[in-house]
Coordinates of C-alpha atoms in Angstrom, one line a residue:
M1 CA 57.2 110.9 87.7
K2 CA 58.6 114.0 88.3
S3 CA 56.8 113.9 91.5
F4 CA 57.5 110.6 92.3
K5 CA 61.3 111.2 91.9
S6 CA 61.1 114.4 94.1
L7 CA 59.7 111.8 96.4
A8 CA 62.1 109.3 95.8
N9 CA 64.9 111.8 96.3
W10 CA 63.0 113.9 100.1
Y11 CA 63.4 110.0 101.0
F12 CA 66.2 108.7 100.3
S13 CA 67.8 112.2 101.5
K14 CA 66.6 111.3 104.9
S15 CA 69.4 109.3 107.0
A16 CA 67.2 106.4 108.1
L17 CA 63.0 105.8 109.1
P18 CA 63.0 105.2 112.0
Y19 CA 62.7 101.5 113.1
W20 CA 59.0 102.5 114.8
S21 CA 57.6 102.9 111.3
I22 CA 58.4 100.0 109.9
L23 CA 57.5 98.0 112.4
I24 CA 54.0 99.5 111.9
L25 CA 54.6 98.5 108.0
D26 CA 55.3 95.2 108.6
C27 CA 52.3 94.7 111.0
L28 CA 49.6 96.2 107.8
F29 CA 51.3 93.7 106.3
V30 CA 50.1 90.9 108.2
A31 CA 46.3 92.2 108.9
F32 CA 46.0 92.2 105.1
A33 CA 47.7 89.0 105.1
G34 CA 45.6 87.5 107.2
L35 CA 42.9 89.0 105.5
L36 CA 43.4 87.6 102.0
A37 CA 44.5 84.4 103.5
Y38 CA 41.0 84.1 104.7
T39 CA 39.0 85.1 102.3
V40 CA 41.6 82.9 99.3
H41 CA 40.2 80.0 101.0
H42 CA 36.5 80.6 102.6
G43 CA 35.4 83.6 100.2
S44 CA 34.6 87.5 100.6
E45 CA 31.0 87.0 101.8
Q46 CA 31.8 84.8 105.5
T47 CA 35.0 87.2 105.7
L48 CA 32.3 90.0 106.2
E49 CA 30.3 88.0 108.1
V50 CA 32.9 86.4 110.8
I51 CA 35.0 90.0 110.4
G52 CA 34.5 91.0 114.2
S53 CA 36.4 87.7 115.5
L54 CA 38.9 87.9 113.0
S55 CA 39.7 90.8 113.8
I56 CA 40.6 89.2 117.1
T57 CA 42.5 86.2 115.8
L58 CA 44.4 88.5 114.1
C59 CA 45.7 90.3 115.9
A60 CA 46.4 88.2 118.9
F61 CA 48.5 86.3 115.5
L62 CA 49.8 90.0 115.1
V63 CA 51.4 89.5 119.1
C64 CA 53.1 86.1 117.6
F65 CA 54.8 88.2 114.8
I66 CA 56.0 91.2 116.6
V67 CA 57.7 88.5 118.8
A68 CA 59.0 86.6 115.8
F69 CA 59.7 89.8 114.6
R70 CA 61.5 91.0 117.9
V71 CA 63.7 88.0 117.7
F72 CA 65.1 88.6 114.3
H73 CA 65.1 92.5 115.0
T74 CA 63.6 92.6 110.6
Y75 CA 62.8 96.5 111.8
D76 CA 66.6 97.0 112.8
G77 CA 68.0 97.3 108.9
V78 CA 67.6 100.6 106.6
M79 CA 65.9 99.4 103.8
R80 CA 67.5 101.4 101.0
Y81 CA 70.8 98.6 102.0
S82 CA 69.0 95.8 102.4
S83 CA 70.7 92.4 101.6
F84 CA 69.7 88.9 101.1
T85 CA 70.6 87.8 104.7
D86 CA 68.4 90.5 105.6
L87 CA 65.5 88.9 104.2
L88 CA 66.8 85.5 104.9
R89 CA 66.2 87.4 108.6
V90 CA 62.7 88.1 107.4
S91 CA 61.7 85.1 106.2
S92 CA 63.1 83.3 109.5
A93 CA 61.3 85.4 111.6
V94 CA 57.8 84.2 109.7
L95 CA 58.2 81.1 109.5
L96 CA 58.3 81.5 113.5
A97 CA 55.5 83.2 114.3
V98 CA 54.2 81.2 112.1
V99 CA 54.7 78.0 113.8
M100 CA 53.7 80.4 117.3
C101 CA 50.1 80.8 115.6
C102 CA 49.6 76.4 114.0
A103 CA 50.3 76.5 118.6
L104 CA 47.7 78.9 119.3
L105 CA 45.0 77.6 117.4
W106 CA 46.3 74.1 118.7
I107 CA 45.8 75.7 122.4
F108 CA 42.6 77.8 121.7
G109 CA 40.9 76.6 118.6
S110 CA 37.4 75.9 120.6
A111 CA 37.3 79.5 122.3
D112 CA 35.0 81.6 120.7
W113 CA 37.3 84.4 119.7
V114 CA 39.1 81.9 118.0
V115 CA 38.0 82.1 114.4
A116 CA 37.8 78.7 112.6
F117 CA 41.5 79.4 111.1
S118 CA 42.8 76.5 109.4
Y119 CA 46.5 75.4 108.9
A120 CA 46.2 75.6 105.5
D121 CA 45.3 79.3 106.4
V122 CA 47.7 80.3 108.9
I123 CA 50.4 79.0 106.2
L124 CA 48.9 80.6 103.5
L125 CA 48.9 83.7 106.0
G126 CA 52.8 83.4 106.5
L127 CA 53.7 83.2 102.6
F128 CA 51.8 86.0 102.1
V129 CA 53.9 88.2 105.0
V130 CA 56.8 87.0 103.0
A131 CA 56.1 88.3 99.6
F132 CA 54.7 91.3 100.8
M133 CA 57.9 92.2 103.0
W134 CA 60.0 91.1 100.5
T135 CA 58.7 93.4 97.8
V136 CA 59.2 96.3 99.8
R137 CA 62.1 95.9 100.4
V138 CA 63.5 94.9 96.8
W139 CA 61.4 97.9 95.8
V140 CA 62.7 100.3 98.2
K141 CA 66.1 99.2 97.4
T142 CA 66.3 98.9 93.7
I143 CA 64.6 102.7 93.7
F144 CA 67.3 103.7 95.4
E145 CA 69.3 102.4 93.7
E146 CA 68.2 104.4 90.3
T147 CA 67.7 107.7 92.4
S148 CA 71.2 107.8 94.1
K149 CA 73.3 107.3 90.8
R150 CA 75.4 109.8 89.4
P151 CA 74.4 112.0 86.8
D152 CA 78.1 111.2 85.0
S153 CA 78.2 107.4 85.9
S154 CA 79.5 105.2 83.1
K155 CA 78.8 101.0 82.6
A156 CA 81.6 99.3 83.3
F157 CA 82.8 95.4 83.2
I158 CA 83.5 93.8 86.5
L159 CA 86.1 90.7 85.4
G160 CA 85.2 88.6 88.1
V161 CA 81.9 86.0 88.7
K162 CA 83.1 84.4 92.0
S163 CA 83.3 86.3 95.4
G164 CA 85.2 89.9 94.2
G165 CA 83.5 89.9 91.5
V166 CA 79.7 90.4 93.1
A167 CA 81.8 91.7 95.7
L168 CA 82.3 94.2 93.6
A169 CA 78.7 94.6 91.6
K170 CA 76.8 95.1 95.1
N171 CA 79.9 97.9 96.3
M172 CA 79.0 99.3 92.7
R173 CA 75.0 99.2 93.3
S174 CA 74.3 100.4 96.6
S175 CA 77.4 103.1 96.8
A176 CA 75.7 106.4 95.9
D177 CA 78.7 108.2 94.5
S178 CA 80.1 105.3 92.8
P179 CA 80.8 106.5 89.4
Y180 CA 80.3 103.2 87.2
T181 CA 76.7 101.3 86.4
L182 CA 77.1 97.4 86.2
G183 CA 76.8 96.9 82.7
G184 CA 78.0 93.1 82.9
F185 CA 80.4 90.1 83.9
V186 CA 83.1 88.6 82.3
S187 CA 84.3 84.6 83.0
A188 CA 87.5 83.6 82.1
D189 CA 86.1 79.7 81.8
S190 CA 83.6 79.7 78.8
D191 CA 81.6 77.3 80.3
M192 CA 80.4 79.4 83.1
K193 CA 76.8 78.9 83.1
P194 CA 74.4 80.6 83.3
R195 CA 75.1 83.9 81.4
R196 CA 73.6 85.7 83.1
L197 CA 74.4 86.9 86.6
M198 CA 72.6 89.5 89.3
G199 CA 70.2 90.4 86.1
V200 CA 72.9 91.1 83.8
K201 CA 74.7 89.3 81.1
V202 CA 77.9 86.9 81.2
W203 CA 80.4 87.9 78.9
D204 CA 83.4 85.8 77.8
F205 CA 87.6 87.0 78.6
N206 CA 88.9 86.4 75.0
S207 CA 89.9 88.3 72.6
S208 CA 86.6 89.6 71.0
L209 CA 85.7 91.2 74.5
L210 CA 86.6 94.5 72.8
N211 CA 83.9 94.8 70.1
V212 CA 81.6 93.7 72.7
M213 CA 82.6 96.6 74.9
N214 CA 82.3 98.8 72.0
D215 CA 78.6 97.7 71.6
E216 CA 77.9 97.7 75.3
K217 CA 79.2 101.1 75.2
V218 CA 81.5 100.2 77.7
R219 CA 85.0 101.7 77.9
T220 CA 85.3 100.5 82.0
L221 CA 86.8 96.7 83.7
L222 CA 87.1 96.1 86.7
V223 CA 88.9 93.0 88.0
S224 CA 88.1 91.4 91.1
P225 CA 91.4 90.7 93.0
L226 CA 91.1 87.0 92.9
M227 CA 91.7 87.3 89.2
M228 CA 95.0 88.7 88.4
N229 CA 96.2 85.9 87.7
V230 CA 93.9 85.5 85.1
L231 CA 95.0 89.0 83.3
R232 CA 98.8 87.8 83.5
E233 CA 98.7 84.6 81.5
R234 CA 96.6 86.6 79.1
E235 CA 98.3 88.8 78.2
E236 CA 97.4 89.4 74.3
V237 CA 93.9 89.9 75.3
V238 CA 94.8 93.1 77.5
N239 CA 97.0 94.3 74.8
S240 CA 94.1 94.8 72.6
L241 CA 91.2 96.0 75.4
V242 CA 94.2 99.2 76.0
E243 CA 95.3 100.0 72.8
G244 CA 91.1 100.0 72.0
G245 CA 90.9 102.6 74.8
I246 CA 89.4 100.7 77.5
K247 CA 90.6 101.6 81.1
I248 CA 91.9 98.7 83.0
M249 CA 90.6 98.9 87.2
V250 CA 92.6 96.8 89.7
M251 CA 93.1 96.0 93.5
P252 CA 96.9 98.2 94.7
Q253 CA 99.3 95.6 95.0
A254 CA 100.2 96.4 98.3
R255 CA 96.8 95.0 99.0
E256 CA 96.1 92.1 99.7
W257 CA 91.9 91.1 99.4
D258 CA 90.8 88.3 102.3
G259 CA 87.9 87.1 100.6
K260 CA 85.4 87.8 103.1
S261 CA 85.4 92.1 104.3
D262 CA 83.9 94.7 101.8
L263 CA 85.1 95.6 98.6
R264 CA 84.9 98.5 97.5
V265 CA 84.7 99.9 94.0
S266 CA 86.8 103.0 95.4
D267 CA 90.0 100.7 96.2
L268 CA 90.9 100.3 92.3
H269 CA 92.9 102.2 89.9
P270 CA 94.3 102.4 86.5
I271 CA 96.3 99.5 85.9
D272 CA 99.8 99.5 86.0
V273 CA 102.6 97.8 84.8
E274 CA 103.7 95.9 87.8
D275 CA 100.3 94.8 88.5
L276 CA 101.0 92.6 85.1
L277 CA 104.8 90.8 86.6
P278 CA 104.1 87.5 86.4
R279 CA 104.5 86.4 90.0
E280 CA 103.1 84.4 92.6
K281 CA 101.5 85.1 96.0
I282 CA 104.1 84.7 98.7
E283 CA 103.1 83.1 101.9
V284 CA 104.6 84.1 105.3
D285 CA 103.9 82.5 108.9
M286 CA 103.9 85.9 110.2
E287 CA 102.3 85.3 113.7
A288 CA 105.4 83.0 115.0
A289 CA 107.4 86.6 113.4
A290 CA 104.8 88.3 116.1
R291 CA 105.1 86.3 118.9
L292 CA 109.3 87.7 119.1
L293 CA 108.3 90.8 118.7
N294 CA 105.9 91.8 120.7
G295 CA 106.1 93.7 123.7
N296 CA 110.5 93.8 122.7
A297 CA 112.6 97.0 121.7
V298 CA 112.7 97.4 117.8
M299 CA 115.3 99.4 115.7
I300 CA 115.3 100.0 112.6
T301 CA 118.1 101.7 110.4
G302 CA 117.1 103.4 106.7
A303 CA 113.8 103.7 108.3
A304 CA 112.5 106.3 106.3
G305 CA 113.6 104.6 102.7
S306 CA 112.0 102.6 100.7
I307 CA 112.4 99.1 102.0
G308 CA 112.9 100.7 106.2
S309 CA 109.5 102.4 106.0
E310 CA 107.4 99.4 104.7
M311 CA 109.5 98.2 107.2
V312 CA 108.3 99.8 110.1
R313 CA 105.0 99.8 109.2
Q314 CA 104.5 95.9 108.9
I315 CA 106.5 95.3 112.1
A316 CA 104.4 98.1 114.1
T317 CA 101.0 95.8 113.4
Y318 CA 102.9 93.7 115.8
G319 CA 103.0 95.5 118.7
P320 CA 106.8 96.3 119.8
S321 CA 107.1 97.9 123.3
R322 CA 109.3 100.7 120.7
L323 CA 110.2 101.6 118.2
V324 CA 113.5 103.0 117.6
L325 CA 113.8 104.1 113.5
I326 CA 116.8 106.4 112.5
D327 CA 118.0 107.7 109.4
Q328 CA 119.6 110.5 107.7
A329 CA 116.6 112.0 105.6
E330 CA 114.8 115.3 107.7
T331 CA 111.9 115.3 105.2
P332 CA 110.5 111.7 105.3
M333 CA 111.8 111.3 108.4
H334 CA 109.3 114.0 109.7
D335 CA 106.1 112.2 107.7
I336 CA 107.3 108.4 109.1
R337 CA 106.7 110.5 112.7
L338 CA 103.5 111.2 111.4
M339 CA 102.4 108.1 109.9
M340 CA 103.0 106.7 113.9
R341 CA 101.3 109.5 115.8
N342 CA 98.5 108.9 113.2
R343 CA 98.2 105.1 113.1
W344 CA 99.9 103.5 116.2
P345 CA 99.5 106.1 119.0
E346 CA 100.1 103.3 121.8
I347 CA 103.4 102.4 120.8
S348 CA 106.6 104.3 121.6
A349 CA 108.4 105.3 118.0
E350 CA 111.7 107.2 118.5
T351 CA 112.3 108.8 115.1
I352 CA 115.8 109.4 115.4
V353 CA 117.6 111.5 112.8
A354 CA 121.2 110.5 112.4
D355 CA 124.4 109.3 110.3
I356 CA 124.4 105.8 111.2
A357 CA 128.4 105.9 110.9
D358 CA 128.6 108.6 113.7
K359 CA 130.0 106.1 116.0
K360 CA 129.2 108.0 118.9
M361 CA 125.4 109.0 118.4
M362 CA 124.8 105.4 117.8
E363 CA 126.1 104.2 120.8
R364 CA 124.0 106.7 122.8
I365 CA 121.2 105.8 121.0
F366 CA 121.8 102.0 122.2
D367 CA 123.1 102.7 125.2
T368 CA 119.1 104.0 126.1
Y369 CA 116.7 102.0 124.3
R370 CA 118.8 98.9 124.4
P371 CA 116.7 97.2 121.4
M372 CA 116.0 93.7 121.7
Y373 CA 115.9 93.5 117.7
V374 CA 117.7 95.6 115.0
F375 CA 116.4 95.1 111.0
H376 CA 119.7 97.5 109.7
A377 CA 117.8 98.7 105.9
A378 CA 120.6 101.5 106.0
A379 CA 122.8 102.1 103.1
Y380 CA 123.9 103.3 99.4
K381 CA 122.6 101.4 97.6
H382 CA 122.9 103.3 93.3
V383 CA 125.1 101.4 91.5
P384 CA 126.3 104.3 89.8
M385 CA 126.1 106.6 92.1
M386 CA 128.5 104.6 94.8
E387 CA 130.8 103.6 91.4
D388 CA 131.6 107.4 92.1
N389 CA 132.3 107.7 96.0
P390 CA 133.9 104.5 96.7
Y391 CA 134.4 106.3 99.8
E392 CA 131.2 107.1 100.8
A393 CA 130.5 103.0 100.5
V394 CA 133.3 102.3 102.8
V395 CA 132.3 104.6 105.3
N396 CA 127.9 104.9 105.3
N397 CA 127.9 101.3 104.5
I398 CA 130.7 99.4 106.1
D399 CA 132.2 101.3 109.0
G400 CA 128.2 102.1 109.1
T401 CA 127.6 98.1 109.6
R402 CA 130.4 97.1 111.5
I403 CA 129.1 100.4 114.3
I404 CA 126.0 99.3 114.6
A405 CA 126.3 95.5 114.9
D406 CA 129.9 95.9 117.2
L407 CA 127.2 97.7 119.6
A408 CA 124.1 95.0 118.9
V409 CA 126.2 92.7 120.5
K410 CA 127.8 95.2 123.6
Y411 CA 124.4 96.3 124.5
G412 CA 122.9 92.7 124.4
T413 CA 121.0 92.8 121.4
R414 CA 119.0 89.2 120.4
K415 CA 119.0 89.9 116.5
F416 CA 120.7 91.7 114.2
V417 CA 119.0 91.5 110.8
M418 CA 120.5 93.2 107.4
V419 CA 118.6 93.9 104.7
S420 CA 121.3 92.7 101.7
T421 CA 121.1 92.5 97.8
D422 CA 121.8 90.2 94.8
K423 CA 124.6 92.4 93.9
A424 CA 126.7 91.4 96.6
V425 CA 126.9 87.7 94.8
N426 CA 129.7 88.0 92.7
P427 CA 129.6 91.8 93.1
T428 CA 131.0 94.0 89.4
N429 CA 130.2 97.1 91.0
V430 CA 131.9 99.0 93.8
M431 CA 128.0 99.1 95.9
G432 CA 127.3 95.4 95.8
C433 CA 131.4 94.8 97.1
S434 CA 130.3 96.6 99.9
K435 CA 127.3 95.0 100.7
R436 CA 129.2 92.1 100.6
I437 CA 131.7 92.8 103.1
C438 CA 128.8 93.7 105.3
E439 CA 127.7 90.6 105.1
I440 CA 131.3 89.1 105.4
Y441 CA 131.5 91.2 108.4
V442 CA 128.5 90.1 110.2
Q443 CA 128.8 86.1 109.4
S444 CA 132.4 86.0 110.1
L445 CA 131.5 88.2 113.8
D446 CA 128.2 85.5 114.7
K447 CA 130.4 82.7 114.6
A448 CA 133.2 83.9 117.0
I449 CA 130.5 84.6 119.1
K450 CA 128.9 80.8 118.6
D451 CA 133.0 80.0 118.9
G452 CA 133.0 82.1 122.3
K453 CA 135.7 84.0 120.9
I454 CA 133.7 87.4 121.5
K455 CA 131.3 87.5 124.6
G456 CA 127.6 87.5 123.3
Q457 CA 124.6 86.5 122.1
T458 CA 124.1 88.1 119.2
Q459 CA 122.6 86.4 116.3
F460 CA 123.1 87.3 113.0
V461 CA 121.2 86.9 109.8
T462 CA 122.1 88.3 106.6
T463 CA 118.6 88.3 103.7
R464 CA 119.4 89.4 100.2
F465 CA 116.8 90.1 97.2
G466 CA 116.3 92.1 93.8
N467 CA 114.8 95.1 92.3
V468 CA 111.9 95.9 94.5
L469 CA 108.9 97.0 92.8
G470 CA 108.4 101.3 93.4
S471 CA 111.7 101.5 95.8
N472 CA 113.3 104.9 95.1
G473 CA 115.0 105.2 92.4
S474 CA 114.1 102.1 91.0
V475 CA 113.3 101.3 87.1
I476 CA 109.9 102.2 87.0
P477 CA 108.7 105.4 88.7
I478 CA 112.0 106.7 86.1
F479 CA 109.8 105.6 83.2
Q480 CA 106.5 106.5 84.2
E481 CA 108.6 110.6 84.1
Q482 CA 109.8 109.8 80.6
I483 CA 106.4 109.0 79.0
R484 CA 105.0 111.8 80.7
K485 CA 107.3 114.6 79.6
G486 CA 107.1 111.9 76.0
G487 CA 110.2 110.3 76.4
P488 CA 111.8 109.2 75.3
I489 CA 112.0 106.1 77.5
T490 CA 115.9 104.7 78.0
V491 CA 117.0 101.6 78.4
T492 CA 120.8 100.4 78.7
H493 CA 121.5 97.4 76.7
P494 CA 118.0 95.6 74.6
D495 CA 118.6 92.6 75.9
I496 CA 118.8 93.8 80.2
I497 CA 117.2 92.0 82.3
R498 CA 116.2 92.1 86.0
F499 CA 114.8 90.2 88.7
F500 CA 111.3 91.4 90.5
M501 CA 110.0 91.7 93.7
L502 CA 107.3 93.1 95.5
I503 CA 108.4 95.9 98.6
P504 CA 105.7 94.9 100.8
E505 CA 106.6 90.5 99.8
A506 CA 110.3 91.2 99.9
C507 CA 109.9 92.8 104.5
K508 CA 107.3 90.3 104.9
L509 CA 110.1 87.6 103.6
V510 CA 113.1 90.4 105.5
I511 CA 110.4 90.1 109.3
E512 CA 110.0 85.9 108.4
A513 CA 113.3 84.9 107.8
G514 CA 115.4 87.2 110.5
T515 CA 113.2 86.0 113.3
M516 CA 113.4 82.4 112.5
G517 CA 117.1 82.1 111.8
K518 CA 119.7 81.4 114.6
G519 CA 122.4 83.1 112.9
G520 CA 125.2 82.5 110.6
E521 CA 123.0 82.5 107.9
I522 CA 122.7 84.3 104.4
Y523 CA 119.0 83.7 103.2
V524 CA 118.3 84.6 99.4
F525 CA 115.0 85.1 98.4
D526 CA 113.3 83.5 95.1
M527 CA 112.3 86.4 93.3
G528 CA 110.0 84.2 90.6
K529 CA 111.1 84.9 86.6
P530 CA 113.4 87.4 85.0
V531 CA 111.7 90.6 82.9
K532 CA 114.0 91.9 80.0
I533 CA 113.2 95.2 80.8
A534 CA 113.2 96.2 77.1
D535 CA 109.5 94.3 76.8
L536 CA 108.9 96.6 80.6
A537 CA 109.4 99.7 78.8
K538 CA 107.1 98.7 75.1
R539 CA 104.2 97.7 78.1
M540 CA 104.5 100.9 79.6
I541 CA 104.4 103.0 77.1
R542 CA 101.0 100.7 75.8
L543 CA 99.2 100.9 79.5
S544 CA 99.9 105.0 79.1
G545 CA 98.0 105.0 76.3
A546 CA 100.7 107.9 74.3
K547 CA 101.8 107.2 71.3
D548 CA 104.7 107.6 69.8
I549 CA 107.4 106.8 72.0
E550 CA 111.3 106.1 71.5
I551 CA 113.1 103.7 72.8
K552 CA 116.6 105.0 73.2
Y553 CA 119.5 102.2 74.1
T554 CA 122.1 103.5 76.2
G555 CA 124.1 101.0 76.8
L556 CA 125.5 99.4 80.3
R557 CA 126.5 102.6 83.0
D558 CA 129.3 102.2 84.8
G559 CA 129.6 98.4 87.6
E560 CA 126.2 97.5 86.0
K561 CA 125.7 93.7 84.6
L562 CA 123.2 92.2 81.9
Y563 CA 121.6 90.0 83.7
E564 CA 121.4 89.3 87.8
E565 CA 123.4 86.7 89.2
V566 CA 120.0 83.9 90.3
L567 CA 119.4 83.1 93.9
N568 CA 117.7 80.5 94.1
D569 CA 120.0 78.4 92.4
E570 CA 120.6 74.8 94.1
E571 CA 123.7 74.3 93.4
I572 CA 124.7 77.8 95.7
T573 CA 121.7 77.3 97.6
V574 CA 120.4 75.0 100.7
P575 CA 116.6 74.9 101.2
T576 CA 113.9 76.4 104.2
F577 CA 111.2 76.1 106.2
H578 CA 109.7 78.1 104.0
P579 CA 109.9 77.0 99.6
K580 CA 110.4 81.1 99.0
I581 CA 113.8 81.8 100.9
K582 CA 116.9 79.8 101.1
I583 CA 120.4 79.7 102.5
A584 CA 123.6 80.8 100.8
K585 CA 126.7 78.2 100.3
V586 CA 129.1 80.9 101.2
R587 CA 132.8 80.7 102.2
E588 CA 133.2 81.0 106.0
Y589 CA 135.7 83.9 106.9
G590 CA 137.5 83.8 110.7
F591 CA 137.2 87.0 112.5
D592 CA 139.9 88.3 113.9
E593 CA 141.3 88.4 109.5
V594 CA 138.1 89.9 108.8
A595 CA 138.2 92.4 111.5
E596 CA 141.2 93.3 110.8
A597 CA 141.3 94.2 106.6
I598 CA 137.8 96.0 107.1
G599 CA 139.9 98.0 109.4
A600 CA 142.4 98.7 107.3
L601 CA 140.3 99.2 104.6
I602 CA 138.0 102.2 106.7
G603 CA 140.8 103.5 108.2
D604 CA 143.5 104.1 105.1
A605 CA 139.8 105.1 102.9
P606 CA 140.1 109.1 104.0
V607 CA 143.9 108.9 102.9
S608 CA 143.1 107.0 99.0
D609 CA 142.2 108.0 95.9
D610 CA 139.1 106.0 94.6
M611 CA 141.8 103.2 93.0
Q612 CA 143.2 102.9 96.2
I613 CA 139.9 102.3 97.8
V614 CA 138.3 99.8 95.4
A615 CA 142.1 98.3 95.0
G616 CA 141.7 97.8 99.1
M617 CA 137.7 96.2 98.4
K618 CA 138.7 93.6 96.4
R619 CA 141.3 92.0 98.0
I620 CA 138.8 91.7 100.8
V621 CA 136.0 90.4 98.5
P622 CA 138.0 88.9 95.1
E623 CA 136.0 87.8 93.1
F624 CA 134.5 91.3 92.9
R625 CA 135.8 91.9 89.3
S626 CA 134.2 95.5 87.6
Q627 CA 132.7 95.8 84.4
H628 CA 132.2 98.9 82.6
S629 CA 134.1 100.5 84.7
K630 CA 137.6 102.3 85.6
Y631 CA 138.4 100.0 87.7
E632 CA 138.9 97.4 85.6
A633 CA 142.6 98.3 85.3
L634 CA 143.0 96.9 88.8
D635 CA 141.6 93.0 87.4
K636 CA 144.1 92.8 85.1
P637 CA 147.4 91.6 85.3
K638 CA 149.7 93.1 86.8
T639 CA 153.3 92.7 84.0
E640 CA 156.6 92.2 84.4
N641 CA 159.3 94.7 83.4

């Protein structure tokens, strides 16, 4: 046994046998199968009597088989990686060879050198050849899988019995470095038949699964990408597995499996709370966007941020002639430069460290590169920070947007897409109000162009959405860090709720809405179901396996809402070309009035205190009502003396 294992290790240490050795082996199978088939029908004595002419006949048959092997390339594959396709190719080659041999008998059956082979003998010969060739390939593959297992590999179950689960199982068995061996499948369909698949048992995905996995000594559950909705719907089963110490591995949220390409166990990662948030897959018509962006110069502001960097990645796939990438953050911009150089070296990418509020620098950039499309994602976005620094909200968010928008008109930009936020809806904080003022400016500018009051061709489109998972400063990374430190997790209020969306999904919707819009629209995204932040924290604690982590309620922060606005309310939106995208019904403003008010706000900001700046913002956006903030004093009616 030890010598056999040594021989197997020696063989499998080679990259592959040369093709001629496999061909010779298959030819030996043909010769032996011919002798065996003739002996079965005519007996061993008669076989020995005609062994000379029988050998000549088998040589003629062998030529037919070699031709068939050549046609179907049966010897080109690596036997240790044989698949169903390889076995099918073997069957097809043997079938062709049998037909050719029968034709040979029909043409030369009366010749002296042809032994009296019947058609039945030839068919039996073919069956023997298929059996021999299949057996050796399956045998070699099985030995390879058994001898190449990592000594530290452990058994795992796979949730999913269709294409995704089977693809994971095949990869697990064929990968020498897989940390898992296939222990069984798990089906969400309790009526699933048969109860065995790929030689292992199929179990039900129900409350008793933890007991089954404990009995089978299985500590890992690999989840097919096609089964994520089941995982989200059956919370009790997932909770019992997590609390029982079972490691659940899933495909990262940012990636989607097409159902056809290879699926590797190494693609999976330990489940995060983001994976379990209720959501539906968002389908977008990216081909239409690609037709517009391909071959054009595209500018992205805030290109190093979480939204901006994902937009860089998505837009780069559509082959723009040039990407002009702007951000103030030097180190993240360096990372973007390296990413573009490594992944899209064919695209001319200008990574520029600059402030969008620097008008002279921005003009130089527009004059040099003349972008056809501008995706404006640069902004200060943290509510408490802007509540304490309203001057920066005015200078960066409002004046920066005004500068970029005006230059887009001046230099003939075709489409300007501004990334806004749900916090601009009936704003309760400085950040949300600053973004609402940006919306008002670009929308009124678009109207002025369409009315012929301003000369230009630029179409201005605004996109609004809520919180994105994994963005810089979002709640989930903060909770993860707090859990890592042993707690407590800080939540502002036990009833606070938020809407969440994945960064790639949000960016896809921005690109589609932006490129499809005709100008003047404020597009809002369906963010799905709201999530209670306290429940999110509890689930993260459970998934981490940590014990005795406290949740501490700290009270709402300055400017923070308890409930976010519902962006897609039918009373305040109208439908569009996409079920997840709607157009907000908002008041239209005249450009002259808006430009004058915003100009005064920006001009007065350097010599005004915080209260005066926020008062100016409230004059432009009357629905801005501060909450949990010192600026609430500005909303109180003045008492008469």
